[in-house]
Phi, psi and omega in degrees: 000140189227165186317292178317313173300305177307282193319302172317310193288310192298290179341286193294336177295311178299307176296324178300314197296329168288319169298319181294322169311340194269294186319271193294324204247350178225301189301314183256346169340289199286332173284335168298338184286301187302342191252033189287357178270005199237337172238160176284168183285144175327328182291313188280314180306319182272030132303324181251010190297341181293322179293322171305310194285313169320310197287335186257357184275311196290290172331284165330297186301329183280325191298303161304317173306307166306313184295303192296334185285344184226012208282148185225153173298062188232166175311117205300312182309283189330289170327305175291307177315304188301318192284333173292317171301331191279335181277327150325313183265003172266334191247289199298301186313300182290300190303317184287311170318310184294327184271339180277354170270314184262002176216147188287064159276141189284167186283290178328299184319315169315301187291321185286304185320301191301310176289329167277329169307319159310311172288325171308306163324299177303318189303305184302325176294322185303308170305302185299328177264005159287320176273010193236012194289156175250127175270165199290320185277349181265350177113199188294292187220152162330153150296137171219137196291000000 
């Protein structure tokens, strides 16, 4: 691990945690309030909040690690968007589809989850790509952990 990796991990953790709050705590909150039979009460969920933090730490670290291993000396913005879309197609889309099959979640909520979390992953991809961007005068590749 190097300094760039640690900084990117911290930045992605903060951005992902805040983005998830916006998506699930604000944008989808009213939808979730109609589905109290599917979710823990907020008072009960608070007991497990440290696990939410840990999960976002793991997500951010893995996201940066995978990106850092494959970054190329190509335009960073396109790489970031492509990476965010790829991760969304690998994780968000199939996960919410599977949840829909096994859990009585309304289809419109699932679509909102996929779209909102998909957009968040593209934004996160752009952030990590910007942090690992290569400038023309610095050479071919950024240091990779």
